XYZ file of C-alpha atoms in Angstrom:
509
model
C 0.000 0.000 0.000
C 1.285 3.469 -0.852
C 0.531 6.851 0.630
C -2.583 8.252 -1.049
C -2.344 11.797 0.288
C 0.037 14.227 1.938
C -1.057 14.814 5.525
C 0.222 18.389 5.766
C -1.436 19.365 2.505
C -4.733 17.672 3.319
C -5.069 19.404 6.693
C -3.286 22.640 5.787
C -6.318 24.650 6.946
C -6.032 23.227 10.474
C -7.051 20.337 12.717
C -10.417 21.710 13.865
C -13.527 20.621 11.959
C -16.493 22.793 12.876
C -19.726 23.378 10.941
C -18.414 21.431 7.975
C -15.101 23.286 7.603
C -11.490 22.757 8.627
C -9.857 25.590 10.524
C -6.983 26.399 12.876
C -7.069 26.336 16.639
C -6.715 29.577 18.585
C -4.839 28.427 21.695
C -1.571 29.953 20.523
C 0.140 26.596 21.043
C 1.302 24.322 18.253
C 1.477 20.556 18.339
C 2.808 17.845 16.041
C 1.591 14.415 15.002
C 4.664 12.180 15.185
C 5.188 8.876 13.388
C 6.075 6.585 16.337
C 7.971 4.233 14.023
C 10.522 6.898 13.128
C 10.093 9.720 15.617
C 9.570 12.097 12.696
C 6.990 14.883 12.651
C 4.347 14.333 9.958
C 1.901 17.162 10.674
C 1.971 20.327 12.784
C -1.139 22.233 13.811
C -2.528 24.754 16.268
C -4.319 23.282 19.285
C -7.908 24.153 20.147
C -8.737 26.580 22.926
C -11.794 26.841 25.164
C -13.111 29.440 22.713
C -12.855 26.895 19.888
C -14.822 24.423 21.982
C -17.520 27.022 22.516
C -17.690 27.690 18.761
C -18.051 23.961 18.072
C -20.782 23.508 20.701
C -22.687 26.447 19.236
C -22.414 24.909 15.755
C -23.716 21.596 17.089
C -26.565 23.360 18.871
C -27.555 25.212 15.685
C -27.612 21.930 13.756
C -29.591 20.108 16.446
C -33.211 21.057 15.569
C -32.878 20.005 11.956
C -31.077 16.750 12.683
C -33.216 15.782 15.696
C -36.311 16.641 13.683
C -35.330 14.432 10.755
C -37.181 11.141 10.523
C -35.354 7.950 11.481
C -35.466 6.983 7.810
C -33.784 10.238 6.774
C -31.009 9.811 9.311
C -30.607 6.198 8.265
C -30.328 7.070 4.573
C -27.682 9.712 5.271
C -25.658 7.245 7.334
C -25.882 4.602 4.601
C -24.427 7.155 2.170
C -21.708 7.838 4.740
C -20.852 4.142 4.911
C -20.568 4.022 1.120
C -18.305 7.088 1.042
C -16.044 5.601 3.697
C -15.649 2.412 1.681
C -14.317 4.517 -1.196
C -11.687 5.966 1.154
C -10.559 2.687 2.735
C -6.911 2.855 1.659
C -6.508 6.418 2.886
C -7.913 5.500 6.295
C -5.650 2.457 6.581
C -2.566 4.507 5.795
C -3.479 7.400 8.080
C -4.304 5.126 11.030
C -1.011 3.249 10.708
C 0.949 6.461 10.243
C -0.308 8.224 13.358
C -0.493 5.159 15.632
C 2.325 2.885 14.428
C -0.114 0.036 13.780
C 1.036 -2.630 11.307
C -0.854 -2.219 8.049
C -2.505 -5.600 8.454
C -4.028 -4.552 11.789
C -5.371 -1.295 10.364
C -6.567 -2.964 7.154
C -8.147 -6.051 8.706
C -9.322 -4.862 12.134
C -9.509 -1.125 12.866
C -10.775 0.252 9.567
C -13.270 -2.454 8.496
C -14.581 -2.772 12.038
C -15.201 0.972 12.230
C -16.887 1.065 8.845
C -19.084 -1.892 9.829
C -20.187 0.169 12.838
C -21.414 2.864 10.459
C -23.433 0.330 8.478
C -24.875 -1.134 11.694
C -26.006 2.230 13.093
C -27.384 3.270 9.721
C -29.831 0.405 10.168
C -30.265 0.858 13.916
C -31.342 4.480 13.394
C -34.705 3.129 12.213
C -35.229 0.981 15.314
C -35.332 3.463 18.183
C -38.322 1.740 19.716
C -39.930 2.133 23.111
C -42.478 -0.036 24.911
C -45.654 -0.729 22.932
C -48.685 1.336 23.828
C -50.959 -0.331 26.372
C -53.527 0.458 29.074
C -51.451 -0.436 32.100
C -53.655 1.512 34.542
C -56.890 0.528 32.831
C -57.834 4.188 32.341
C -54.835 5.507 30.418
C -52.817 4.525 27.400
C -49.109 4.572 28.186
C -46.345 4.802 25.602
C -42.592 5.361 25.783
C -40.741 7.786 23.539
C -36.989 7.859 22.999
C -35.741 11.377 22.392
C -32.257 12.751 21.741
C -30.410 14.408 24.595
C -29.003 17.348 22.657
C -25.345 18.194 22.086
C -22.973 15.407 23.091
C -19.396 16.162 24.153
C -17.126 13.151 23.658
C -13.449 12.512 24.307
C -11.613 9.675 22.555
C -8.153 8.182 23.252
C -5.075 7.672 21.078
C -4.892 3.865 21.014
C -7.858 3.254 18.687
C -8.612 6.736 17.352
C -10.816 5.678 14.442
C -12.726 2.969 16.290
C -13.419 5.067 19.355
C -14.434 8.061 17.229
C -16.961 5.756 15.560
C -18.147 4.380 18.893
C -18.768 7.911 20.186
C -20.225 9.523 17.095
C -22.439 6.825 15.601
C -25.019 6.044 18.315
C -25.208 9.735 19.178
C -26.095 10.898 15.674
C -28.216 7.837 14.871
C -30.411 8.811 17.852
C -30.760 12.385 16.609
C -28.125 14.131 18.714
C -25.314 16.329 17.429
C -21.778 15.957 18.709
C -18.464 17.636 19.446
C -15.652 15.080 19.625
C -12.217 15.782 21.041
C -9.758 13.179 19.739
C -6.323 12.811 21.251
C -4.005 15.481 19.939
C -1.537 12.651 19.256
C -3.845 10.963 16.723
C -6.436 13.322 15.219
C -6.108 12.415 11.524
C -8.724 9.694 11.065
C -11.268 11.427 13.314
C -11.059 14.485 11.061
C -11.354 12.293 7.958
C -14.337 10.464 9.475
C -16.224 13.712 10.059
C -15.324 15.055 6.614
C -16.655 11.895 4.965
C -19.951 12.291 6.844
C -20.420 15.808 5.504
C -19.441 14.696 1.988
C -22.175 12.046 2.240
C -24.833 14.646 3.050
C -24.937 14.720 6.854
C -25.528 18.411 7.586
C -22.755 20.735 8.696
C -22.581 21.043 12.460
C -23.945 17.581 13.233
C -20.402 16.224 13.706
C -17.646 18.558 14.918
C -14.022 17.810 15.862
C -11.912 19.937 18.212
C -8.295 18.850 18.537
C -6.755 20.167 21.714
C -5.096 19.235 24.973
C -7.131 17.554 27.683
C -6.641 20.244 30.306
C -7.751 22.945 27.890
C -10.163 21.713 25.228
C -11.146 18.531 27.045
C -12.069 20.142 30.342
C -13.810 23.008 28.555
C -15.931 20.496 26.626
C -16.919 18.566 29.743
C -17.810 21.742 31.653
C -19.633 23.500 28.803
C -23.233 24.322 29.790
C -24.428 23.621 26.252
C -23.337 19.984 26.405
C -25.982 17.557 27.651
C -23.804 14.490 28.029
C -20.128 13.574 28.257
C -18.801 10.294 26.885
C -15.177 9.556 27.741
C -12.823 6.697 26.928
C -9.430 6.680 28.607
C -7.656 5.932 31.854
C -9.490 5.491 35.131
C -7.537 8.372 36.692
C -8.595 10.836 33.992
C -12.106 9.387 34.055
C -12.386 10.403 37.705
C -11.397 13.945 36.750
C -13.998 13.979 33.974
C -16.671 12.808 36.426
C -15.649 15.487 38.916
C -15.993 18.264 36.342
C -19.225 16.919 34.891
C -20.931 16.596 38.272
C -19.543 19.585 40.192
C -17.960 22.239 37.975
C -20.551 21.805 35.232
C -23.974 23.413 35.439
C -26.241 21.640 34.882
C -24.753 18.288 35.842
C -24.166 16.043 32.833
C -25.121 12.526 31.970
C -21.893 10.502 31.967
C -20.638 7.515 30.004
C -17.186 6.304 31.055
C -15.173 3.511 29.404
C -11.999 3.340 31.459
C -8.977 1.133 32.080
C -8.697 -2.620 32.241
C -6.475 -5.454 33.431
C -8.053 -8.415 31.694
C -7.507 -11.921 33.142
C -6.918 -14.874 30.822
C -8.044 -17.934 32.787
C -6.769 -21.317 31.540
C -8.199 -24.459 33.153
C -6.307 -27.739 33.034
C -8.585 -29.258 30.388
C -8.076 -26.375 27.929
C -6.645 -26.849 24.448
C -3.063 -25.809 25.208
C -2.157 -24.768 21.677
C -5.323 -22.714 21.254
C -4.800 -21.025 24.621
C -1.161 -20.179 23.890
C -2.004 -18.691 20.499
C -4.925 -16.796 22.008
C -2.747 -15.416 24.787
C -0.087 -14.092 22.423
C -2.629 -12.502 20.094
C -4.659 -11.139 23.010
C -1.627 -9.701 24.774
C 0.102 -8.176 21.751
C -2.778 -6.678 19.774
C -2.053 -3.017 19.078
C 1.319 -3.539 20.809
C -0.604 -4.237 24.016
C -2.174 -0.758 23.988
C -5.667 -2.119 24.420
C -7.770 -1.866 27.570
C -9.176 -5.349 26.895
C -5.782 -6.938 26.131
C -4.877 -10.192 27.872
C -2.501 -8.979 30.576
C -2.785 -11.552 33.395
C -2.800 -15.231 32.420
C -3.804 -17.572 35.256
C -2.999 -21.149 34.285
C -3.991 -24.226 36.277
C -0.839 -25.912 37.509
C -0.894 -29.075 35.313
C -0.648 -26.864 32.191
C 1.410 -24.034 33.642
C 4.956 -24.929 32.564
C 3.900 -26.081 29.099
C 1.870 -22.894 28.629
C 4.835 -20.699 29.602
C 7.110 -22.528 27.138
C 4.563 -22.325 24.318
C 3.891 -18.607 24.843
C 7.616 -17.843 25.106
C 8.334 -19.663 21.839
C 5.518 -17.856 20.046
C 6.589 -14.445 21.346
C 10.162 -15.068 20.216
C 8.839 -15.560 16.688
C 6.830 -12.324 16.534
C 8.223 -10.014 13.855
C 8.800 -6.517 15.256
C 9.320 -3.860 12.612
C 8.210 -1.048 10.340
C 4.386 -0.878 10.288
C 4.469 -0.394 6.514
C 6.798 -3.319 5.773
C 5.488 -6.658 4.572
C 5.513 -9.304 7.289
C 5.519 -6.975 10.307
C 3.514 -8.332 13.242
C 4.233 -5.758 15.945
C 4.747 -2.044 15.492
C 5.948 0.594 17.936
C 4.189 1.984 20.960
C 2.520 5.369 20.509
C 5.531 7.356 21.733
C 8.960 7.083 23.285
C 7.425 8.240 26.569
C 5.004 5.300 26.504
C 7.844 2.935 25.561
C 9.835 4.159 28.546
C 6.820 3.777 30.834
C 6.404 0.138 29.783
C 10.141 -0.497 30.183
C 9.947 0.948 33.696
C 7.339 -1.625 34.741
C 9.433 -4.464 33.354
C 12.716 -3.203 34.816
C 11.198 -2.855 38.270
C 9.729 -6.360 37.987
C 13.201 -7.872 37.607
C 13.691 -7.432 41.353
C 10.750 -9.690 42.271
C 9.816 -11.712 39.153
C 11.334 -13.498 36.136
C 11.447 -11.949 32.688
C 11.244 -15.062 30.511
C 11.563 -13.362 27.143
C 11.673 -9.833 25.759
C 12.073 -7.071 28.283
C 13.988 -4.671 26.066
C 13.788 -2.289 23.155
C 15.285 -3.551 19.891
C 18.410 -1.941 18.502
C 19.619 -1.294 14.979
C 17.266 0.487 12.590
C 14.385 0.177 15.034
C 16.178 2.089 17.781
C 14.861 5.446 16.548
C 11.248 4.295 16.928
C 9.190 3.623 20.078
C 9.564 -0.162 19.841
C 9.551 -2.719 22.664
C 9.868 -6.466 22.327
C 7.051 -8.855 23.331
C 7.629 -9.622 26.989
C 6.635 -12.559 29.180
C 6.922 -12.370 32.980
C 6.461 -15.158 35.544
C 6.842 -15.553 39.326
C 5.251 -12.175 40.071
C 3.279 -11.861 43.322
C -0.461 -11.296 42.962
C -0.186 -7.893 44.644
C 2.715 -6.640 42.502
C 2.293 -3.690 40.167
C 2.726 -5.732 36.975
C -0.253 -7.844 38.044
C -2.444 -5.063 39.404
C -1.714 -1.986 37.284
C -2.439 -1.276 33.637
C 0.892 -1.377 31.764
C -0.487 -0.690 28.270
C 2.307 -2.403 26.406
C 3.278 -5.817 24.953
C 3.658 -7.470 28.360
C 1.952 -10.661 29.599
C 2.262 -11.901 33.194
C 1.582 -15.616 33.815
C 0.676 -17.001 37.243
C -0.323 -20.550 38.352
C -3.403 -21.604 40.304
C -4.577 -24.897 41.793
C -8.363 -25.077 42.230
C -11.110 -23.634 40.064
C -12.249 -21.504 43.003
C -8.765 -20.054 43.341
C -8.487 -19.301 39.625
C -11.740 -17.352 39.501
C -10.893 -15.513 42.725
C -7.484 -14.466 41.358
C -9.026 -13.370 38.067
C -11.479 -11.132 39.931
C -8.794 -9.747 42.254
C -8.458 -6.394 40.493
C -10.145 -2.991 40.659
C -10.955 -3.327 36.955
C -13.718 -5.227 35.178
C -13.679 -4.468 31.476
C -12.945 -7.854 29.897
C -11.896 -11.412 30.726
C -11.611 -14.802 29.071
C -11.798 -18.427 30.200
C -10.396 -21.465 28.405
C -11.784 -24.967 28.951
C -13.374 -27.871 27.060
C -15.976 -28.197 29.837
C -19.263 -26.375 29.355
C -19.706 -26.417 33.114
C -16.415 -24.626 33.716
C -16.997 -22.075 30.968
C -20.563 -21.595 32.175
C -19.340 -20.902 35.693
C -16.724 -18.471 34.364
C -19.377 -16.644 32.347
C -21.445 -16.210 35.516
C -18.707 -15.376 38.006
C -16.030 -13.396 36.165
C -16.599 -9.735 36.991
C -16.240 -8.115 33.595
C -18.419 -6.409 31.028
C -17.233 -8.799 28.322
C -16.337 -12.454 28.922
C -14.898 -14.497 26.067
C -14.938 -18.282 26.220
C -12.075 -20.009 24.378
C -11.119 -16.770 22.645
C -9.983 -13.274 23.601
C -10.429 -9.866 21.868
C -13.043 -10.203 19.054
C -15.742 -7.528 19.078
C -18.769 -7.085 16.829
C -21.041 -4.154 16.079
C -24.176 -5.936 17.285
C -22.918 -6.531 20.838
C -22.173 -3.993 23.618
C -18.773 -3.018 24.974
C -18.325 -1.595 28.467
C -17.119 -2.455 31.931
C -17.709 -3.110 35.606
C -16.083 -1.566 38.689
C -13.205 0.872 37.989
C -13.553 0.187 34.257
C -16.521 2.536 34.121
C -20.155 2.237 33.103
C -22.299 2.525 30.016
C -22.014 0.774 26.660
C -20.456 1.464 23.296
C -21.641 -0.258 20.106
C -24.884 -2.236 19.666
C -28.434 -1.070 20.214
C -27.648 -0.997 23.950
C -25.618 2.170 23.364
C -28.868 4.042 22.664
C -29.471 3.834 26.415
C -26.604 6.320 26.767
C -27.690 8.719 24.012
C -31.462 8.937 24.443
C -33.783 10.057 27.168
C -36.917 8.114 27.947
C -40.232 9.928 28.072
C -43.398 8.300 29.386
C -46.528 9.664 27.676
C -49.799 8.833 29.462
C -53.164 9.585 27.829
C -56.486 9.415 29.684
C -58.932 7.242 27.748
C -62.282 7.281 29.621
C -63.405 10.897 29.474
C -64.553 10.672 33.131
C -64.439 14.087 34.799
C -64.649 13.148 38.484
C -62.173 10.351 39.159
C -61.947 8.320 42.338
C -58.294 9.190 42.829
C -59.191 12.914 42.986
C -60.969 12.212 46.271
C -57.667 11.231 47.857
C -56.730 14.886 47.448
C -60.001 16.795 48.002
C -63.690 16.258 48.545
C -65.753 13.219 49.436
C -66.381 10.216 47.243
C -69.690 10.101 45.377
C -72.150 7.653 46.926
């Protein structure tokens, strides 16, 4: 695949997309998108200010009556055109996503981009199915019906690890339900979010329905959360920042906002002694290394029942040693760089500290040679770590898998649940009774059985505990982006009702 456009030329007007037009930020501070594979700057732009956020919210508010007033069929048709336009731009999206994130082309081309575009097609159909409860006479004297109505202007904040996918997850259910939106992508990875919004406008979605402000979290992000014109905040990112978002939305913001938080994770990978060893080892390596481990659902803690433990460690170590680390745009590359040198150093710090209390079986270093200038880190396997150690309990967000043994099924499930997080988990066994128990007892918003990582547009994504609340994707996400209105109509025409007498007067005899 070759570059289909020059980034600097394409976004020469700026990295803010408001009311259907690109423009510069007004913060007075510049920022650069850096290719993490080379450390080279590929695009410089002016960051958004609080004033830019206000302009974007006003544009979204102006577009709201027309978009909310459109019929479900009209919104659906516009989104179907959007899906078709995106398909025409597939190669450009693949290149841009790999360039800004360091993802191998095969990951962008076979996972991120098609999955995001499938989300558009799904919500184009779902826009016509915003149903409430059927009308009925529940009281006997009134007909009750439920309406789903849009909330208004949505303010969303997306992270850098899956910029296209999370932009889709934020934007699509919001606009399908009749809301308008202002999205703040990470300033590290704004390219595909801008392209996504541009494609929507090119497909006929009105200007102002989808707006992008690219700025720093403490400036543009906090201004978006606190803005009085924003009805709801949806945030994906770390648990620590999520707490700050919740604080602003519920205290500094007037009125208080509806909140949707998809936060960190520390997913357990539970392997019982009757599991298919080869399948589990392959699943662990893929689940741990996807997106260079920068995935909140990545397999990070493998608990393996003792009869399989040593064989599992050997199999995973052998597979990791064969993973091809290299240029994201080169044929055959399996693992690209981390998002930045700072993130690479953060991951290395976890591993280096672990050497004092655990065993680094393989990896544990940055590669040299031509890769030294990029933010690369080798696939890393750690054993012998205590359950309460930081590599077991904290989110590393890198290509690091920790493997621990367990004896009884009770112990394995207890260890898997021994974390503040609850975003995702998996269990591996040939027994339907064991997998059934795991499905019931693992405390996570998504539980995979004999697999780890796959997601689909039709099913919800979201967590338990410190991993947040609310759902992305699927029709369940409409619960976040609509408000429920009960409409109750009197059907009898009776003037003097018995219940009135509980308030005033005597009952008729």
